[in-house]
Short mmCIF file of C-alpha atoms in Angstrom, two decimals:
data_model
loop_
_atom_site.label_atom_id
_atom_site.label_comp_id
_atom_site.label_asym_id
_atom_site.label_seq_id
_atom_site.Cartn_x
_atom_site.Cartn_y
_atom_site.Cartn_z
CA MET A 1345 0.00 0.00 0.00
CA ARG A 1346 1.31 3.45 -0.91
CA LEU A 1347 1.13 5.90 2.01
CA SER A 1348 1.60 9.68 2.02
CA PHE A 1349 2.91 11.85 4.85
CA GLY A 1350 2.99 15.63 5.14
CA PHE A 1351 6.54 16.98 4.87
CA GLY A 1352 7.01 20.75 4.86
CA ALA A 1353 4.89 22.16 2.04
CA GLY A 1354 4.92 18.81 0.23
CA ILE A 1355 4.63 15.10 0.93
CA GLN A 1356 6.80 12.03 1.41
CA GLU A 1357 5.58 8.64 0.23
CA ALA A 1358 6.45 5.03 0.97
CA GLU A 1359 5.26 1.64 -0.21
CA VAL A 1360 4.30 -0.60 2.72
CA PRO A 1361 3.47 -4.27 2.08
CA GLU A 1362 -0.15 -4.84 3.10
CA LYS A 1363 0.77 -8.01 4.99
CA ASN A 1364 2.99 -5.91 7.29
CA LEU A 1365 0.61 -2.96 7.80
CA LEU A 1366 -1.32 -2.98 11.09
CA GLY A 1367 -3.20 0.23 10.28
CA VAL A 1368 -3.22 3.93 9.44
CA LEU A 1369 -4.36 6.19 12.31
CA HIS A 1370 -6.68 9.14 11.58
CA ALA A 1371 -8.90 11.21 13.89
CA ASN A 1372 -12.28 9.66 14.74
CA GLU A 1373 -15.52 11.21 13.55
CA VAL A 1374 -17.82 12.70 16.19
CA ALA A 1375 -21.36 13.99 15.86
CA PRO A 1376 -21.44 17.72 15.01
CA GLY A 1377 -22.75 20.15 17.59
CA LEU A 1378 -22.51 23.80 18.57
CA THR A 1379 -19.21 25.58 18.01
CA GLY A 1380 -17.47 28.76 19.11
CA GLU A 1381 -19.15 31.16 21.53
CA ALA A 1382 -22.52 29.38 21.24
CA GLU A 1383 -20.93 26.20 22.61
CA VAL A 1384 -19.30 28.17 25.45
CA ARG A 1385 -22.69 29.63 26.45
CA ARG A 1386 -24.25 26.15 26.37
CA ALA A 1387 -21.55 24.80 28.68
CA LEU A 1388 -22.07 27.63 31.19
CA THR A 1389 -25.77 26.77 31.41
CA GLU A 1390 -25.02 23.05 31.88
CA PRO A 1391 -22.16 22.86 34.43
CA ILE A 1392 -20.75 19.46 35.34
CA GLY A 1393 -20.54 18.51 39.03
CA SER A 1394 -21.17 22.09 40.13
CA PRO A 1395 -23.85 24.75 40.50
CA ARG A 1396 -23.98 27.42 37.81
CA LEU A 1397 -21.31 30.06 38.16
CA GLY A 1398 -23.96 32.68 38.97
CA ASP A 1399 -24.95 30.64 42.04
CA ILE A 1400 -21.34 30.47 43.28
CA VAL A 1401 -20.13 34.07 43.04
CA ARG A 1402 -21.51 37.00 45.05
CA SER A 1403 -21.61 40.74 44.53
CA GLY A 1404 -18.62 42.40 46.17
CA GLU A 1405 -16.32 39.38 45.84
CA LYS A 1406 -12.96 39.69 44.11
CA ILE A 1407 -12.86 37.32 41.13
CA ALA A 1408 -9.65 36.03 39.51
CA ILE A 1409 -9.98 34.42 36.08
CA VAL A 1410 -6.83 32.47 35.20
CA THR A 1411 -6.14 31.81 31.53
CA SER A 1412 -3.33 30.67 29.25
CA ASP A 1413 -0.47 32.78 27.95
CA ILE A 1414 0.48 33.43 24.33
CA THR A 1415 2.31 30.09 23.95
CA ARG A 1416 -1.00 28.19 24.13
CA PRO A 1417 -3.87 28.02 21.60
CA MET A 1418 -6.60 28.79 24.17
CA PRO A 1419 -8.99 31.33 22.51
CA THR A 1420 -9.61 33.42 25.63
CA TYR A 1421 -11.07 36.25 23.54
CA GLN A 1422 -13.88 33.90 22.42
CA VAL A 1423 -14.67 32.69 25.93
CA MET A 1424 -14.65 35.97 27.85
CA PRO A 1425 -17.89 37.61 26.57
CA ALA A 1426 -20.08 34.72 27.76
CA LEU A 1427 -18.16 34.46 31.03
CA LEU A 1428 -18.46 38.18 31.75
CA ASP A 1429 -22.19 38.11 31.01
CA GLU A 1430 -22.60 35.28 33.53
CA LEU A 1431 -20.65 37.16 36.20
CA TYR A 1432 -22.40 40.47 35.63
CA ALA A 1433 -25.80 38.76 35.78
CA ALA A 1434 -24.84 37.49 39.26
CA GLY A 1435 -24.12 41.03 40.43
CA VAL A 1436 -20.33 40.97 40.14
CA LYS A 1437 -18.90 44.35 39.16
CA ALA A 1438 -16.30 44.78 36.42
CA GLU A 1439 -13.88 46.49 38.83
CA ASP A 1440 -13.85 43.33 40.97
CA ILE A 1441 -12.73 41.03 38.12
CA THR A 1442 -9.10 40.42 37.12
CA LEU A 1443 -8.02 38.32 34.15
CA VAL A 1444 -4.64 36.75 34.99
CA PHE A 1445 -2.46 35.32 32.23
CA ALA A 1446 -0.69 32.23 33.55
CA LEU A 1447 2.94 32.63 32.53
CA GLY A 1448 4.42 29.61 34.30
CA SER A 1449 8.12 30.21 33.63
CA HIS A 1450 7.52 31.99 30.31
CA ARG A 1451 8.31 35.62 29.54
CA LYS A 1452 5.97 38.52 30.26
CA HIS A 1453 3.55 39.75 27.61
CA THR A 1454 3.49 43.12 25.91
CA ASP A 1455 0.34 45.22 26.31
CA GLU A 1456 -0.55 44.40 22.72
CA GLU A 1457 -0.27 40.66 23.40
CA ARG A 1458 -2.46 40.88 26.49
CA LYS A 1459 -5.06 42.85 24.53
CA LYS A 1460 -5.04 40.29 21.73
CA LEU A 1461 -5.43 37.38 24.16
CA ALA A 1462 -8.18 38.99 26.25
CA GLY A 1463 -10.21 40.32 23.35
CA GLU A 1464 -11.50 43.86 22.87
CA ARG A 1465 -14.35 43.66 25.37
CA ALA A 1466 -12.47 42.15 28.32
CA TRP A 1467 -9.52 44.49 27.70
CA LYS A 1468 -11.83 47.52 27.98
CA GLU A 1469 -13.95 46.32 30.92
CA ILE A 1470 -11.65 44.52 33.41
CA ALA A 1471 -8.07 44.43 34.64
CA CYS A 1472 -5.84 42.13 32.52
CA VAL A 1473 -2.49 41.27 34.12
CA ASP A 1474 0.34 38.76 33.88
CA SER A 1475 1.06 36.40 36.77
CA ASP A 1476 4.14 37.38 38.76
CA PRO A 1477 6.31 34.54 40.11
CA ALA A 1478 8.22 37.07 42.20
CA ASP A 1479 5.08 38.08 44.15
CA CYS A 1480 3.43 34.93 45.47
CA VAL A 1481 1.53 33.74 48.53
CA HIS A 1482 2.40 30.41 50.17
CA MET A 1483 -0.75 28.25 50.34
CA GLY A 1484 0.67 24.87 51.37
CA VAL A 1485 2.77 21.93 50.22
CA THR A 1486 1.55 18.84 48.33
CA ALA A 1487 2.19 15.28 49.49
CA ALA A 1488 4.93 15.06 46.86
CA GLY A 1489 6.66 18.09 48.37
CA THR A 1490 5.65 20.67 45.75
CA PRO A 1491 5.29 24.15 47.28
CA VAL A 1492 1.97 25.77 46.43
CA ASP A 1493 3.16 29.35 46.03
CA ILE A 1494 0.58 31.23 43.96
CA THR A 1495 0.74 34.66 42.34
CA ARG A 1496 -0.87 37.21 44.66
CA ALA A 1497 -3.64 38.32 42.28
CA VAL A 1498 -4.97 34.75 42.29
CA ALA A 1499 -4.13 33.73 45.86
CA GLU A 1500 -5.90 36.72 47.43
CA ALA A 1501 -9.05 36.54 45.29
CA ASP A 1502 -12.33 35.42 46.85
CA ARG A 1503 -13.16 33.22 43.83
CA ARG A 1504 -10.94 31.56 41.23
CA ILE A 1505 -12.10 30.56 37.76
CA CYS A 1506 -9.68 28.59 35.56
CA LEU A 1507 -9.77 28.61 31.77
CA GLY A 1508 -7.85 26.41 29.35
CA ASN A 1509 -7.94 24.19 26.29
CA ILE A 1510 -7.76 20.42 26.65
CA GLU A 1511 -5.31 18.47 24.49
CA TYR A 1512 -2.94 15.60 25.12
CA HIS A 1513 0.11 16.56 27.17
CA TYR A 1514 3.06 14.24 27.04
CA PHE A 1515 3.73 14.18 30.78
CA ALA A 1516 0.72 15.85 32.47
CA GLY A 1517 -1.65 13.50 30.62
CA TYR A 1518 -3.88 16.28 29.34
CA SER A 1519 -3.73 20.06 29.47
CA GLY A 1520 -6.51 22.05 31.12
CA GLY A 1521 -8.15 21.83 34.54
CA ALA A 1522 -5.93 22.67 37.50
CA LYS A 1523 -2.93 23.08 35.21
CA ALA A 1524 -3.90 26.78 35.08
CA ILE A 1525 -2.80 26.95 38.73
CA MET A 1526 0.14 24.54 38.68
CA PRO A 1527 2.33 25.40 36.80
CA GLY A 1528 0.34 28.35 35.41
CA VAL A 1529 0.54 30.85 38.27
CA SER A 1530 3.21 29.15 40.39
CA THR A 1531 6.87 29.81 41.13
CA ARG A 1532 9.82 28.31 39.31
CA ASP A 1533 10.66 26.16 42.37
CA ALA A 1534 7.13 24.74 42.34
CA ILE A 1535 7.32 24.02 38.61
CA GLN A 1536 10.71 22.35 39.09
CA SER A 1537 9.31 20.12 41.84
CA ASN A 1538 6.22 19.14 39.88
CA HIS A 1539 7.78 18.71 36.44
CA SER A 1540 10.74 16.70 37.72
CA MET A 1541 8.25 13.79 37.91
CA MET A 1542 8.05 13.73 34.10
CA VAL A 1543 10.72 11.00 34.04
CA ARG A 1544 8.35 8.52 35.72
CA PRO A 1545 6.76 6.08 33.25
CA GLU A 1546 3.25 6.83 34.57
CA ALA A 1547 3.65 10.53 33.64
CA CYS A 1548 2.54 10.23 30.03
CA ALA A 1549 -0.05 11.41 27.53
CA GLY A 1550 -3.58 10.20 28.22
CA ALA A 1551 -2.87 9.21 31.85
CA LEU A 1552 -4.79 10.85 34.70
CA GLU A 1553 -5.52 8.84 37.86
CA THR A 1554 -2.27 6.86 37.49
CA ASN A 1555 -0.18 9.93 36.69
CA PRO A 1556 1.74 11.26 39.73
CA LEU A 1557 2.46 14.57 38.04
CA ARG A 1558 -1.22 15.21 37.22
CA MET A 1559 -2.25 14.16 40.74
CA ASP A 1560 0.25 16.66 42.14
CA ILE A 1561 -1.20 19.36 39.88
CA GLU A 1562 -4.71 18.65 41.14
CA GLU A 1563 -3.65 18.55 44.78
CA ALA A 1564 -2.07 21.98 44.27
CA GLY A 1565 -5.36 23.15 42.76
CA THR A 1566 -7.23 21.90 45.82
CA LEU A 1567 -4.85 23.63 48.24
CA CYS A 1568 -5.18 26.88 46.33
CA GLY A 1569 -8.92 26.47 45.76
CA ILE A 1570 -10.59 26.46 42.33
CA ASP A 1571 -14.25 27.44 42.30
CA PHE A 1572 -15.07 26.81 38.65
CA ILE A 1573 -13.42 25.87 35.35
CA LEU A 1574 -14.29 26.59 31.75
CA ASN A 1575 -12.26 24.46 29.34
CA VAL A 1576 -12.56 23.96 25.59
CA VAL A 1577 -11.56 21.32 23.05
CA LEU A 1578 -10.33 22.67 19.71
CA SER A 1579 -10.48 21.15 16.26
CA GLU A 1580 -7.32 20.86 14.16
CA HIS A 1581 -8.33 24.27 12.76
CA LYS A 1582 -8.38 25.76 16.29
CA GLU A 1583 -12.17 26.08 16.39
CA ILE A 1584 -14.04 25.46 19.67
CA ILE A 1585 -16.00 22.24 19.12
CA ARG A 1586 -16.71 21.36 22.76
CA ALA A 1587 -16.75 23.31 26.01
CA VAL A 1588 -17.02 21.97 29.56
CA ALA A 1589 -17.69 23.99 32.69
CA GLY A 1590 -18.04 23.40 36.41
CA HIS A 1591 -16.10 21.29 38.92
CA PRO A 1592 -12.30 21.50 38.42
CA VAL A 1593 -11.89 17.72 38.16
CA LYS A 1594 -15.29 16.38 37.05
CA ALA A 1595 -15.71 18.89 34.23
CA HIS A 1596 -12.10 18.43 33.17
CA ARG A 1597 -12.58 14.66 32.97
CA ALA A 1598 -15.64 15.14 30.76
CA GLY A 1599 -13.54 17.25 28.42
CA CYS A 1600 -10.80 14.62 28.38
CA ASP A 1601 -13.39 11.95 27.54
CA PHE A 1602 -14.52 14.00 24.54
CA LEU A 1603 -10.92 14.48 23.41
CA ASP A 1604 -10.44 10.70 23.58
CA ARG A 1605 -13.48 10.15 21.37
CA LEU A 1606 -11.82 12.40 18.82
CA TYR A 1607 -8.18 11.38 18.92
CA LEU A 1608 -7.54 8.27 21.03
CA LYS A 1609 -6.78 5.17 18.96
CA GLU A 1610 -6.93 1.86 20.81
CA LEU A 1611 -4.72 -0.89 19.38
CA PRO A 1612 -4.44 -4.59 20.29
CA GLU A 1613 -0.65 -4.52 20.02
CA GLY A 1614 2.31 -2.31 19.27
CA ALA A 1615 4.19 -2.25 15.98
CA ASP A 1616 7.81 -3.01 15.21
CA ILE A 1617 7.99 0.07 12.98
CA VAL A 1618 5.99 3.28 13.37
CA LEU A 1619 5.92 5.84 10.56
CA VAL A 1620 4.88 9.18 12.03
CA SER A 1621 4.51 12.71 10.68
CA GLN A 1622 3.49 15.94 12.39
CA GLY A 1623 1.45 16.64 9.25
CA GLY A 1624 3.72 19.00 7.34
CA ALA A 1625 4.02 22.79 7.47
CA PRO A 1626 3.73 24.72 9.68
CA LYS A 1627 3.72 21.96 12.30
CA ASP A 1628 7.11 20.53 11.29
CA LEU A 1629 9.11 23.74 10.89
CA ASN A 1630 11.58 22.58 13.55
CA LEU A 1631 12.36 19.59 15.71
CA TYR A 1632 10.97 21.31 18.82
CA GLN A 1633 7.47 21.20 17.25
CA THR A 1634 7.93 17.84 15.53
CA GLN A 1635 8.81 16.19 18.87
CA LYS A 1636 5.10 16.04 19.79
CA ALA A 1637 4.46 13.49 17.02
CA LEU A 1638 7.49 11.49 18.13
CA ASP A 1639 6.22 11.31 21.70
CA ASN A 1640 2.79 10.07 20.59
CA ALA A 1641 4.45 7.43 18.40
CA ARG A 1642 6.41 6.21 21.42
CA HIS A 1643 3.18 4.69 22.79
CA ALA A 1644 2.72 2.55 19.65
CA VAL A 1645 6.19 1.12 19.05
CA LYS A 1646 7.40 -2.15 20.53
CA PRO A 1647 10.53 -2.07 22.72
CA GLY A 1648 13.55 -2.40 20.45
CA GLY A 1649 11.58 -1.17 17.43
CA VAL A 1650 12.06 1.77 15.09
CA ILE A 1651 10.19 5.08 14.86
CA VAL A 1652 10.55 6.83 11.51
CA LEU A 1653 9.96 10.51 12.33
CA ILE A 1654 8.96 12.52 9.26
CA GLY A 1655 9.33 16.29 9.45
CA SER A 1656 11.12 18.93 7.39
CA CYS A 1657 12.63 20.77 10.40
CA ARG A 1658 13.92 23.26 7.84
CA GLU A 1659 14.33 25.92 10.54
CA GLY A 1660 16.51 23.62 12.64
CA LEU A 1661 15.92 22.70 16.26
CA GLY A 1662 13.71 25.69 17.01
CA GLU A 1663 14.40 26.70 20.61
CA ARG A 1664 17.56 27.88 22.36
CA VAL A 1665 17.49 25.72 25.52
CA PHE A 1666 16.35 22.67 23.56
CA GLU A 1667 19.24 23.17 21.15
CA GLU A 1668 21.76 23.50 23.97
CA TRP A 1669 20.61 20.25 25.59
CA MET A 1670 20.50 18.32 22.30
CA THR A 1671 23.90 19.49 21.06
CA LYS A 1672 25.90 19.69 24.29
CA SER A 1673 24.78 16.54 26.12
CA ALA A 1674 27.13 13.57 26.23
CA SER A 1675 24.35 11.02 25.77
CA PRO A 1676 20.56 10.62 25.90
CA GLN A 1677 20.89 9.23 29.44
CA ALA A 1678 22.67 12.43 30.50
CA MET A 1679 19.62 14.44 29.43
CA ILE A 1680 17.28 12.21 31.44
CA GLU A 1681 19.46 12.53 34.54
CA ARG A 1682 19.71 16.30 34.09
CA ILE A 1683 15.97 16.92 33.80
CA GLY A 1684 15.42 15.24 37.18
CA ARG A 1685 17.65 17.73 38.95
CA ASP A 1686 17.41 20.79 36.68
CA PHE A 1687 14.05 21.14 34.95
CA GLN A 1688 14.19 23.68 32.13
CA LEU A 1689 11.61 24.47 29.50
CA GLY A 1690 13.17 23.39 26.25
CA GLY A 1691 15.35 20.91 28.07
CA HIS A 1692 12.21 18.94 28.92
CA LYS A 1693 11.62 18.18 25.23
CA ALA A 1694 15.22 17.03 24.83
CA ALA A 1695 14.71 14.70 27.80
CA ALA A 1696 11.48 13.41 26.22
CA ILE A 1697 13.37 12.52 23.04
CA ALA A 1698 16.00 10.79 25.19
CA MET A 1699 13.30 8.72 26.92
CA THR A 1700 11.95 7.66 23.53
CA LEU A 1701 15.46 6.59 22.50
CA GLU A 1702 15.54 4.30 25.54
CA LYS A 1703 12.66 2.36 23.98
CA ALA A 1704 13.34 2.52 20.22
CA ASP A 1705 15.68 3.79 17.53
CA VAL A 1706 14.57 7.02 15.86
CA TYR A 1707 15.17 7.45 12.13
CA LEU A 1708 14.69 11.09 11.13
CA VAL A 1709 13.60 12.05 7.62
CA SER A 1710 14.21 15.81 7.45
CA ASP A 1711 15.99 18.66 5.69
CA LEU A 1712 18.70 18.71 8.37
CA GLU A 1713 22.30 17.79 7.52
CA PRO A 1714 22.92 14.07 8.13
CA GLU A 1715 26.02 14.61 10.28
CA PHE A 1716 24.12 17.04 12.49
CA VAL A 1717 21.26 14.54 12.90
CA ARG A 1718 23.76 11.87 14.00
CA SER A 1719 25.28 14.32 16.50
CA ILE A 1720 21.92 14.62 18.28
CA PHE A 1721 21.57 10.82 18.64
CA LEU A 1722 19.12 10.28 15.75
CA THR A 1723 19.64 8.32 12.51
CA PRO A 1724 19.24 10.38 9.31
CA HIS A 1725 17.53 9.17 6.13
CA VAL A 1726 16.84 10.99 2.87
CA SER A 1727 13.30 9.61 2.42
CA VAL A 1728 10.59 7.67 4.19
CA GLN A 1729 11.11 4.79 1.80
CA ALA A 1730 14.83 4.65 2.59
CA ALA A 1731 14.12 4.77 6.33
CA LEU A 1732 11.46 2.04 6.06
CA ASP A 1733 13.81 -0.17 4.03
CA ALA A 1734 16.51 0.29 6.67
CA ALA A 1735 14.04 -0.58 9.44
CA PHE A 1736 13.05 -3.79 7.63
CA ALA A 1737 16.74 -4.61 7.18
CA LYS A 1738 17.24 -4.21 10.94
CA LEU A 1739 14.08 -5.95 12.18
CA GLY A 1740 13.39 -8.48 9.43
CA PRO A 1741 10.93 -8.76 6.54
CA GLU A 1742 8.05 -9.79 8.81
CA ALA A 1743 8.23 -6.61 10.93
CA THR A 1744 4.84 -4.97 11.51
CA VAL A 1745 4.20 -1.34 10.52
CA LEU A 1746 1.82 1.31 11.88
CA ALA A 1747 1.33 4.66 10.12
CA MET A 1748 0.47 7.93 11.90
CA PRO A 1749 0.05 10.69 9.27
CA CYS A 1750 -1.39 13.09 11.89
CA GLY A 1751 0.95 12.08 14.69
CA GLY A 1752 0.64 15.28 16.71
CA SER A 1753 -3.09 14.70 17.25
CA THR A 1754 -3.70 10.96 17.32
CA LEU A 1755 -2.70 9.15 20.51
CA PRO A 1756 -2.26 5.35 20.29
CA ARG A 1757 -3.05 3.21 23.33
CA ILE A 1758 -2.27 -0.49 23.50
CA VAL A 1759 -5.24 -2.40 24.94
CA LYS A 1760 -4.66 -6.10 25.52
CA GLN A 1761 -7.53 -8.22 24.21
#
């Protein structure tokens, strides 16, 4: 069977014998429903595990709304009008509402960026501020030892509402929910403590109750106190196709269930060879972005197998810290050891690649120079077909193959029959 994979602005193709092919993973179809702001308003009228927001807040209370920063696709500007209407209808005044952008350990926004994120109406009507890791209030310590030090604008509010989009996260399980609090509005020490658990095998995409890192996040959310969440699921075109509102865990889980119906692919067994693409431009501009597809493929490959990662990466590695870790580390194991004692954004993706290399070889089909690819512990190939042929040569002519043309979205899960 001839298969096509997005590669930059074009495609890469390979011929896979049908007897070897276990399947080709695409997103599942779900029944159409409301979208955009209409779906947000529906969710607010049908909260999950919680009273309506208007029955929780009171006139005169200080309200903190925590939302994502500019590095995330959360469309805060689409969510805020419905949320403000709900708050105003309950008697909350505009001067008592603050929209807090959760920076985690990212840089501060410009005024123009905050305005773009908040949307015209929220920007005009309420205070819109960045979280400040240098001005936090200590609210406790989790059982895992993570300090719950929360930016003052959130910690001192009477009510806390958390926004976010739900997608697979390669060590927190899923984004959204209490993640707005931890790491969103926490200190660097807190983030270091929490994220250092990413090296545990249970800290992986699609894992919740068994994920120690996600459990730590939700304990931090409980210690801080979250009164209500409003989370959305986005299509591949970044359109709101589902919103969930209400209890910080129950509503989040409902959103995760919907995401699974879209993108989770259950398989009876892993494959010897996984062919995976991020889907072409702009998703594969650099290795930093293309890594997401690699991490999803890790769940489908058998130990000792081969992942053929397909991505142009024509702009190189894509992030300064990531590049430093990939090019200056003595070995993949050194990156894994380093992330446990020195969590750094950028470095965490290098460590994730290193953890994949512990399980399987990674053959990279890209526009990067072959010698450079070898220097970062990956095996270069000029085409998917050449990489597949090399994988068969290594693993034998009976090796099984799984294809993931939309590897950044589809999450394989092995379910024993």
